[in-house]
Coordinates of C-alpha atoms and ligand atoms in Angstrom, one line a residue:
X1 CA -23.6 12.7 -1.5
X2 CA -21.8 9.8 0.2
X3 CA -23.7 7.8 2.8
X4 CA -22.2 7.5 6.3
X5 CA -19.1 9.4 5.2
X6 CA -18.1 12.6 6.7
X7 CA -16.2 14.8 4.2
X8 CA -13.9 17.3 5.9
X9 CA -15.4 20.8 5.2
X10 CA -13.7 23.7 3.5
X11 CA -13.9 25.7 6.7
X12 CA -12.1 22.9 8.6
X13 CA -9.3 22.9 6.0
X14 CA -9.1 26.7 6.3
X15 CA -8.4 26.3 10.0
X16 CA -5.6 23.9 9.2
X17 CA -4.1 26.4 6.7
X18 CA -4.0 29.0 9.4
X19 CA -2.0 26.6 11.6
X20 CA 0.3 26.0 8.6
X21 CA 1.0 29.7 8.4
X22 CA 1.6 29.8 12.2
X23 CA 4.1 27.0 12.0
X24 CA 5.9 28.7 9.1
X25 CA 6.3 31.8 11.2
X26 CA 7.5 29.8 14.2
X27 CA 10.1 27.9 12.1
X28 CA 11.3 31.3 10.7
X29 CA 11.8 32.5 14.2
X30 CA 13.5 29.4 15.5
X31 CA 15.8 28.5 12.7
X32 CA 18.1 30.4 10.4
X33 CA 18.4 27.5 8.0
X34 CA 15.5 25.6 6.4
X35 CA 14.6 23.0 9.0
X36 CA 14.4 19.4 7.8
X37 CA 11.8 16.7 8.4
X38 CA 12.3 13.0 8.1
X39 CA 9.2 10.9 7.3
X40 CA 9.7 7.2 7.7
X41 CA 7.0 5.0 6.2
X42 CA 6.2 1.3 7.1
X43 CA 3.7 -1.0 5.5
X44 CA 1.4 -0.8 2.5
X45 CA 0.9 1.7 -0.4
X46 CA -1.9 3.4 1.4
X47 CA 0.6 4.4 4.1
X48 CA 3.0 5.5 1.4
X49 CA 0.1 7.7 0.0
X50 CA -0.6 9.1 3.4
X51 CA 3.0 9.9 3.9
X52 CA 3.0 11.8 0.6
X53 CA 0.2 14.0 2.0
X54 CA 2.1 14.4 5.3
X55 CA 5.1 15.6 3.3
X56 CA 2.9 17.9 1.2
X57 CA 1.6 19.6 4.4
X58 CA 5.1 19.8 5.9
X59 CA 6.5 21.4 2.7
X60 CA 3.8 24.1 2.9
X61 CA 4.9 24.8 6.5
X62 CA 8.5 25.4 5.2
X63 CA 10.2 22.1 6.0
X64 CA 12.8 20.6 3.7
X65 CA 13.4 16.8 3.8
X66 CA 16.1 14.4 4.7
X67 CA 16.5 10.6 5.1
X68 CA 18.9 11.1 8.0
X69 CA 17.0 11.1 11.2
X70 CA 19.8 12.7 13.1
X71 CA 19.7 15.8 10.9
X72 CA 15.9 16.3 11.2
X73 CA 14.1 18.8 13.4
X74 CA 11.0 16.7 13.0
X75 CA 10.9 12.9 12.7
X76 CA 7.6 11.2 11.8
X77 CA 7.1 7.4 11.8
X78 CA 4.1 6.4 9.8
X79 CA 3.5 2.9 11.2
X80 CA 1.9 -0.4 10.1
X81 CA 0.0 -2.8 12.3
X82 CA -0.6 -5.7 9.9
X83 CA 2.1 -8.0 11.5
X84 CA 4.1 -8.1 14.6
X85 CA 7.4 -7.8 12.8
X86 CA 6.5 -4.3 11.5
X87 CA 5.5 -3.2 15.0
X88 CA 8.8 -4.5 16.5
X89 CA 10.8 -2.5 14.0
X90 CA 9.0 0.7 15.0
X91 CA 9.7 0.2 18.7
X92 CA 13.4 -0.4 17.9
X93 CA 13.7 2.6 15.6
X94 CA 11.8 5.0 17.9
X95 CA 13.9 3.8 20.9
X96 CA 17.1 4.5 18.9
X97 CA 16.1 8.2 18.8
X98 CA 16.0 8.8 22.5
X99 CA 19.5 10.0 22.8
X100 CA 19.2 12.4 19.9
X101 CA 16.0 13.9 21.3
X102 CA 17.5 14.3 24.8
X103 CA 20.5 16.1 23.3
X104 CA 18.2 18.2 21.0
X105 CA 15.1 19.1 22.9
X106 CA 13.7 21.3 20.1
X107 CA 13.4 18.2 17.9
X108 CA 9.8 16.9 17.6
X109 CA 9.3 13.1 17.4
X110 CA 5.9 12.1 16.1
X111 CA 4.2 8.7 15.5
X112 CA 1.1 8.0 13.3
X113 CA -0.5 5.3 11.2
X114 CA -2.3 2.0 11.9
X115 CA -0.2 0.9 14.8
X116 CA -1.0 4.0 16.8
X117 CA -4.7 3.6 16.2
X118 CA -4.6 0.7 18.6
X119 CA -5.3 1.7 22.2
X120 CA -2.8 -0.7 23.8
X121 CA 0.0 0.6 21.6
X122 CA -0.7 4.2 22.2
X123 CA -0.7 3.4 25.9
X124 CA 2.7 1.7 25.6
X125 CA 4.1 4.7 23.8
X126 CA 2.7 7.0 26.5
X127 CA 4.3 5.0 29.3
X128 CA 7.6 3.7 27.8
X129 CA 8.6 6.4 25.3
X130 CA 8.2 9.7 27.2
X131 CA 10.3 11.6 24.6
X132 CA 7.7 11.1 21.9
X133 CA 5.9 14.4 21.5
X134 CA 3.0 13.7 19.2
X135 CA 0.9 10.6 18.4
X136 CA -2.0 10.8 16.0
X137 CA -4.3 8.3 14.4
X138 CA -5.4 7.4 10.9
X139 CA -8.5 9.6 10.9
X140 CA -6.8 12.9 11.7
X141 CA -3.9 13.1 9.2
X142 CA -5.5 16.2 7.7
X143 CA -5.2 17.9 11.1
X144 CA -1.4 17.6 11.2
X145 CA -0.8 21.4 11.1
X146 CA -3.0 21.9 14.2
X147 CA -1.6 18.9 16.1
X148 CA 2.0 19.8 15.3
X149 CA 1.6 23.4 16.3
X150 CA 0.2 22.3 19.6
X151 CA 3.1 20.0 20.2
X152 CA 5.6 22.7 19.3
X153 CA 4.1 25.5 21.4
X154 CA 2.7 23.8 24.5
X155 CA 5.0 21.9 26.8
X156 CA 2.8 18.9 26.8
X157 CA 2.6 15.8 24.7
X158 CA -0.3 15.5 22.2
X159 CA -2.2 12.2 21.7
X160 CA -5.0 12.6 19.2
X161 CA -6.6 9.2 18.4
X162 CA -10.3 9.5 17.8
X163 CA -12.0 6.1 17.2
X164 CA -14.4 6.9 14.4
X165 CA -15.7 5.3 11.2
X166 CA -13.5 7.6 9.2
X167 CA -13.5 10.8 7.1
X168 CA -12.5 11.8 3.6
X169 CA -10.4 14.9 3.3
X170 CA -10.0 16.4 -0.2
X171 CA -7.5 19.0 -1.3
X172 CA -4.7 18.1 1.1
X173 CA -1.3 19.1 -0.4
X174 CA 0.8 16.2 -1.7
X175 CA 4.5 15.8 -2.3
X176 CA 5.0 12.6 -4.3
X177 CA 8.0 10.4 -4.0
X178 CA 8.3 9.7 -7.7
X179 CA 7.6 12.0 -10.7
X180 CA 6.4 9.3 -13.1
X181 CA 4.6 6.8 -10.9
X182 CA 1.8 7.8 -8.6
X183 CA -0.5 6.3 -5.9
X184 CA -4.1 7.5 -6.1
X185 CA -6.4 6.3 -3.2
X186 CA -9.9 5.9 -4.4
X187 CA -11.4 4.6 -1.1
X188 CA -10.4 4.1 2.5
X189 CA -11.2 1.6 5.2
X190 CA -12.4 -2.0 5.1
X191 CA -15.7 -3.7 6.0
X192 CA -14.6 -7.3 5.6
X193 CA -13.3 -8.2 9.0
X194 CA -11.2 -11.2 7.9
X195 CA -10.6 -12.8 11.3
X196 CA -6.8 -12.4 11.3
X197 CA -6.7 -8.8 10.1
X198 CA -6.4 -5.6 12.2
X199 CA -7.1 -3.2 9.3
X200 CA -10.9 -2.8 9.7
X201 CA -10.2 -1.8 13.4
X202 CA -7.6 0.8 12.6
X203 CA -8.7 2.2 9.2
X204 CA -12.5 2.4 9.9
X205 CA -15.4 1.6 7.6
X206 CA -15.3 1.6 3.8
X207 CA -15.7 5.0 2.2
X208 CA -15.3 6.0 -1.4
X209 CA -14.1 9.2 -2.9
X210 CA -16.4 10.9 -5.3
X211 CA -15.8 10.0 -9.0
X212 CA -15.3 13.7 -9.8
X213 CA -12.6 14.1 -7.2
X214 CA -10.7 11.1 -8.5
X215 CA -11.0 12.1 -12.1
X216 CA -9.8 15.6 -11.3
X217 CA -6.7 14.2 -9.5
X218 CA -6.1 11.7 -12.2
X219 CA -6.2 14.3 -15.0
X220 CA -3.8 16.5 -13.0
X221 CA -1.4 13.6 -12.7
X222 CA -1.5 12.9 -16.4
X223 CA -1.0 16.6 -17.2
X224 CA 2.0 16.6 -14.8
X225 CA 3.6 13.7 -16.8
X226 CA 2.7 10.7 -14.6
X227 CA 2.7 7.5 -16.6
X228 CA 1.8 4.8 -14.1
X229 CA -1.1 5.5 -11.8
X230 CA -2.1 2.9 -9.2
X231 CA -5.6 3.2 -7.8
X232 CA -5.5 2.2 -4.1
X233 CA -8.0 0.7 -1.7
X234 CA -8.1 -2.3 0.7
X235 CA -10.9 -3.8 -1.5
X236 CA -11.2 -1.8 -4.7
X237 CA -14.0 -4.1 -5.9
X238 CA -16.4 -2.6 -3.4
X239 CA -15.6 1.0 -4.6
X240 CA -18.7 3.2 -4.9
X241 CA -21.1 1.0 -2.9
X242 CA -21.6 3.9 -0.4
X243 CA -21.9 6.6 -3.1
X244 CA -25.2 8.0 -4.2
X245 CA -25.8 7.2 -7.0
X246 CA -23.9 4.0 -6.8
X247 CA -20.9 3.5 -9.1
X248 CA -19.0 0.3 -9.7
X249 CA -15.2 -0.1 -9.8
X250 CA -15.5 -1.2 -13.4
X251 CA -17.4 1.9 -14.3
X252 CA -14.7 4.0 -12.7
X253 CA -12.0 2.2 -14.6
X254 CA -13.8 2.8 -17.9
X255 CA -14.1 6.5 -17.1
X256 CA -10.4 6.8 -16.4
X257 CA -9.4 4.6 -19.3
X258 CA -11.3 7.1 -21.6
X259 CA -9.2 10.1 -20.5
X260 CA -6.7 11.4 -23.0
X261 CA -3.0 10.7 -22.6
X262 CA -0.3 8.1 -22.6
X263 CA -0.6 6.3 -19.2
X264 CA -1.2 3.0 -17.6
X265 CA -3.7 2.3 -14.9
X266 CA -3.0 -0.2 -12.1
X267 CA -5.1 -1.0 -9.1
X268 CA -4.9 -2.9 -5.8
X269 CA -6.1 -4.8 -3.8
X270 CA -9.0 -6.8 -5.3
X271 CA -10.9 -9.1 -3.0
X272 CA -12.1 -12.4 -4.6
X273 CA -15.4 -12.1 -2.7
X274 CA -16.3 -9.0 -4.6
X275 CA -14.3 -9.5 -7.8
X276 CA -16.8 -9.7 -10.7
X277 CA -16.7 -11.1 -14.2
X278 CA -17.5 -7.5 -15.2
X279 CA -14.2 -6.3 -13.7
X280 CA -12.3 -9.0 -15.6
X281 CA -14.0 -8.0 -18.9
X282 CA -13.2 -4.4 -18.2
X283 CA -9.6 -5.2 -17.7
X284 CA -9.5 -7.1 -20.9
X285 CA -11.3 -4.4 -22.9
X286 CA -9.6 -1.2 -21.5
X287 CA -6.3 -0.7 -23.3
X288 CA -4.8 1.6 -20.6
X289 CA -5.7 -0.8 -17.7
X290 CA -2.8 -3.1 -16.9
X291 CA -3.5 -6.8 -17.3
X292 CA -2.3 -7.4 -13.8
X293 CA -4.6 -8.7 -11.1
X294 CA -3.5 -8.7 -7.5
X295 CA -6.1 -11.1 -6.1
X296 CA -5.1 -12.6 -2.7
X297 CA -6.4 -16.0 -2.0
X298 CA -4.7 -16.3 1.4
X299 CA -5.4 -20.1 1.6
X300 CA -6.4 -22.9 -0.7
X301 CA -8.5 -24.8 1.8
X302 CA -12.2 -24.2 2.2
X303 CA -12.3 -24.8 5.9
X304 CA -9.5 -22.4 6.5
X305 CA -11.0 -19.8 4.2
X306 CA -14.3 -20.0 6.1
X307 CA -12.4 -19.6 9.4
X308 CA -10.7 -16.6 8.0
X309 CA -14.1 -15.2 7.0
X310 CA -13.0 -14.6 3.5
X311 CA -16.4 -15.2 1.9
X312 CA -15.3 -17.4 -1.1
X313 CA -14.2 -20.9 -1.8
X314 CA -11.2 -22.3 -3.6
X315 CA -13.6 -23.2 -6.5
X316 CA -14.9 -19.6 -6.8
X317 CA -11.4 -18.3 -6.8
X318 CA -10.3 -20.6 -9.5
X319 CA -13.3 -19.8 -11.6
X320 CA -12.4 -16.1 -11.5
X321 CA -8.8 -16.8 -12.4
X322 CA -9.7 -19.2 -15.2
X323 CA -12.1 -16.6 -16.6
X324 CA -9.3 -14.0 -16.5
X325 CA -6.9 -16.4 -18.2
X326 CA -9.5 -17.1 -20.9
X327 CA -10.0 -13.4 -21.7
X328 CA -6.4 -12.2 -21.3
X329 CA -4.3 -15.3 -22.0
X330 CA -0.6 -14.7 -21.9
X331 CA -1.0 -11.0 -21.2
X332 CA -2.4 -11.7 -17.8
X333 CA -0.3 -11.6 -14.7
X334 CA -1.7 -12.7 -11.3
X335 CA -0.2 -12.0 -7.9
X336 CA -1.5 -13.1 -4.6
X337 CA -1.0 -12.8 -0.8
X338 CA -0.8 -16.0 1.2
X339 CA -0.9 -16.6 5.0
X340 CA 0.5 -19.9 6.2
X341 CA -0.1 -21.2 9.7
X342 CA -3.5 -19.7 10.4
X343 CA -4.6 -20.9 13.9
X344 CA -5.7 -24.5 13.7
X345 CA -4.5 -25.0 10.1
X346 CA -3.2 -28.6 9.7
X347 CA -0.4 -29.7 7.4
X348 CA -3.0 -31.4 5.1
X349 CA -4.9 -28.1 4.9
X350 CA -1.7 -26.2 4.1
X351 CA -1.1 -28.7 1.3
X352 CA -4.3 -27.4 -0.4
X353 CA -2.7 -23.9 -0.4
X354 CA 0.5 -25.4 -1.9
X355 CA -1.6 -27.1 -4.6
X356 CA -3.4 -23.9 -5.3
X357 CA -0.1 -22.1 -5.8
X358 CA 0.8 -24.8 -8.4
X359 CA -2.6 -24.4 -10.1
X360 CA -2.8 -20.6 -10.2
X361 CA 0.8 -20.1 -11.5
X362 CA 1.1 -16.5 -10.2
X363 CA 3.9 -14.2 -11.4
X364 CA 4.6 -13.2 -7.8
X365 CA 3.5 -14.1 -4.3
X366 CA 3.6 -12.2 -1.1
X367 CA 3.8 -14.8 1.6
X368 CA 3.4 -14.3 5.4
X369 CA 3.4 -16.5 8.5
X370 CA 0.3 -15.8 10.5
X371 CA 0.8 -13.1 13.1
X372 CA -1.7 -12.8 16.0
X373 CA -3.2 -9.3 16.2
X374 CA -4.7 -8.0 19.4
X375 CA -8.5 -7.7 19.3
X376 CA -9.1 -9.9 16.2
X377 CA -11.1 -13.2 16.5
X378 CA -8.2 -15.3 15.2
X379 CA -6.0 -14.2 18.1
X380 CA -8.4 -16.0 20.4
X381 CA -8.2 -19.3 18.5
X382 CA -6.0 -22.3 19.4
X383 CA -2.8 -22.2 17.5
X384 CA -0.9 -25.4 18.2
X385 CA 1.6 -25.5 15.3
X386 CA 5.1 -24.1 16.2
X387 CA 6.6 -21.1 14.4
X388 CA 9.4 -23.4 13.3
X389 CA 7.0 -25.7 11.5
X390 CA 5.2 -22.8 9.9
X391 CA 8.5 -21.5 8.6
X392 CA 9.1 -24.8 6.9
X393 CA 5.6 -24.7 5.3
X394 CA 6.5 -21.2 4.0
X395 CA 9.7 -22.5 2.6
X396 CA 7.7 -25.2 0.6
X397 CA 5.6 -22.5 -0.9
X398 CA 8.6 -20.3 -1.9
X399 CA 10.3 -23.3 -3.5
X400 CA 7.2 -24.1 -5.5
X401 CA 6.8 -20.5 -6.6
X402 CA 10.4 -20.2 -7.6
X403 CA 10.0 -23.1 -10.1
X404 CA 6.8 -21.6 -11.4
X405 CA 8.4 -18.2 -12.0
X406 CA 11.4 -19.7 -13.8
X407 CA 9.1 -21.8 -16.1
X408 CA 7.0 -18.8 -16.9
X409 CA 9.9 -16.6 -17.6
X410 CA 11.2 -19.2 -20.1
X411 CA 7.9 -18.9 -22.0
X412 CA 8.5 -15.2 -22.6
X413 CA 11.8 -15.6 -24.4
X414 CA 11.7 -13.8 -27.7
X415 CA 8.5 -11.9 -26.9
X416 CA 8.2 -8.1 -27.0
X417 CA 6.4 -6.2 -24.3
X418 CA 5.5 -2.5 -24.0
X419 CA 7.2 -1.6 -20.7
X420 CA 7.4 1.4 -18.4
X421 CA 11.0 2.2 -17.6
X422 CA 10.9 2.9 -13.9
X423 CA 14.5 3.2 -12.7
X424 CA 18.1 1.8 -12.6
X425 CA 18.5 -2.0 -13.0
X426 CA 20.5 -4.4 -10.9
X427 CA 22.2 -6.5 -13.5
X428 CA 25.0 -4.0 -14.2
X429 CA 25.9 -0.3 -14.1
X430 CA 24.3 0.7 -17.3
X431 CA 21.1 -1.4 -16.9
X432 CA 17.7 0.1 -16.6
X433 CA 14.6 -1.7 -15.1
X434 CA 11.2 -1.7 -16.8
X435 CA 7.9 -3.2 -15.9
X436 CA 5.5 -5.0 -18.4
X437 CA 1.8 -4.5 -18.3
X438 CA 1.6 -7.8 -16.3
X439 CA 4.1 -6.6 -13.7
X440 CA 7.1 -8.5 -14.9
X441 CA 10.5 -6.9 -14.7
X442 CA 12.8 -6.6 -17.8
X443 CA 16.3 -5.1 -17.5
X444 CA 18.0 -3.7 -20.5
X445 CA 21.0 -1.5 -21.3
X446 CA 20.1 2.1 -21.9
X447 CA 20.7 5.7 -21.0
X448 CA 19.1 7.2 -17.9
X449 CA 17.1 9.6 -20.0
X450 CA 14.8 6.7 -20.8
X451 CA 13.6 6.5 -17.2
X452 CA 9.9 7.5 -17.0
X453 CA 9.2 6.5 -20.7
X454 CA 7.4 3.6 -22.3
X455 CA 9.6 1.3 -24.5
X456 CA 9.1 -1.8 -26.5
X457 CA 11.5 -4.4 -25.0
X458 CA 12.3 -7.8 -26.5
X459 CA 13.2 -10.6 -24.0
X460 CA 16.6 -12.0 -24.9
X461 CA 17.3 -14.0 -21.7
X462 CA 14.8 -15.0 -19.0
X463 CA 16.6 -15.2 -15.6
X464 CA 14.9 -16.3 -12.3
X465 CA 13.2 -13.2 -11.1
X466 CA 13.9 -10.7 -14.0
X467 CA 14.3 -11.0 -17.7
X468 CA 17.2 -9.5 -19.7
X469 CA 15.9 -7.6 -22.8
X470 CA 16.8 -5.1 -25.4
X471 CA 15.0 -2.2 -27.1
X472 CA 13.2 -3.6 -30.1
X473 CA 14.5 -2.1 -33.3
X474 CA 11.7 -1.3 -35.7
Ligands
5AD1 N1 -0.7 -12.2 9.9 C1 -0.1 -12.5 8.7 N2 -0.4 -11.9 7.6 C2 -1.4 -11.0 7.6 N3 -1.9 -10.2 6.6 C3 -2.9 -9.5 7.1 N4 -3.1 -9.7 8.4 C4 -2.1 -10.7 8.7 C5 -1.8 -11.3 9.9 N5 -2.4 -11.1 11.1 C6 -1.5 -10.3 5.2 C7 -2.6 -10.8 4.3 C8 -3.0 -9.5 3.5 C9 -1.6 -8.8 3.5 C10 -1.7 -7.3 3.2 O1 -1.1 -9.0 4.8 O2 -2.1 -11.7 3.4 O3 -3.5 -9.8 2.2
SF4_2 FE1 -7.7 -7.1 6.1 FE2 -9.5 -8.7 4.9 FE3 -9.8 -6.0 4.9 FE4 -7.8 -7.1 3.4 S1 -10.0 -7.5 3.1 S2 -7.7 -5.3 4.8 S3 -7.2 -8.8 4.7 S4 -9.9 -7.4 6.6

């Protein structure tokens, strides 16, 4: 049994199934053609995974799907709160639907996700967007059938935003966006409270799914032909801490790696504070676990790291990376997130981040200018550096990383990688795109039937962000 985690009971899920049936009947009554839903997703992979569950529930109700908001009878925005820019886009896009809703009163407009879980935002939606019918938070996604039914049948707006530690709901239907590549959440929430981050406030406390539930879903994915399965959590390294008996993330990886089938396991995000040597050894030893480590360092300066409440130093980070390089060598790919312009950060402190970028030599970086988030400690700190200067700092990082990427690509010329072909390429009409174990992209000429398979690709020409390759002839 999990500690401090409430698992949604079978009886509660039965109630939701009854609502699903009621909505089906209602849709049959109201529409002669299959009504369409449009689910718009912002933010991280956890949100993408949540949207896949939302779509699974909607499909059971009888909805079809469209990307065209103006054709939909139901529009759901699954929002992100991590930076201001993401929030602004939501306001703009919801506002743009006002006319459509007024002309089509039967259309339901719903908002959910991390942004809605903040009280000041839900209040703004209540006041300034009266045409929004339904707003629900991150802890009640499994109750969508009930909430939607209420919004459809009572002439009143529904706001359901309980502020709780969080629940785990198993067995919710899922409609996946891709038929070869899948997201598999293994845990929810975050306990770290990095001082800049809103996630712990909107996603609740860390809670892990049971190993047996994960294994069952994983096996089903493999049986359904999925080849790349990414395990998701805000901090996968603390997986299992609240399970009884305790399980470590490395143990989970070993269990999944031992399952039969031709697949590759990825995972994100790792937190340097909880990343262990054991995890690095597990990655090196497990043949089906990709040698890609997304390990965000955020800053290269120890004072800033402490102010961010990250719980590690630059030295500890480097010792982890060096150990990983020692065990996995050329096979290893590192990616990281970086925040520039944390409140009070000086240019000299920023230069430590730049030097860490040059030292780590990541294959890719996700770089952000600090964005103040309501309710977080950093939002109360003095922040004297202008946005313009922060943008210049960011440009310095990007320039350094571009050089590193180009150098690294050159080192791969002539090498062969086992790659997962994930879609069409961008270099030309008949190019396909494939991903190496270390998350590098190789494009090659080939027929579309190769999409969704593993291929051995030889690099013939490294470019800046992708490499050109060809199928290795044996
Ligand atoms: N401002 C800028 N970037 C942020 N991130 C999280 N919160 C903020 C913020 N307030 C970044 C971190 C994190 C990634 C998912 O988003 O780098 O790792
Ligand atoms: Fe946010 Fe830190 Fe938790 Fe990541 S580990 S979600 S940055 S609080």
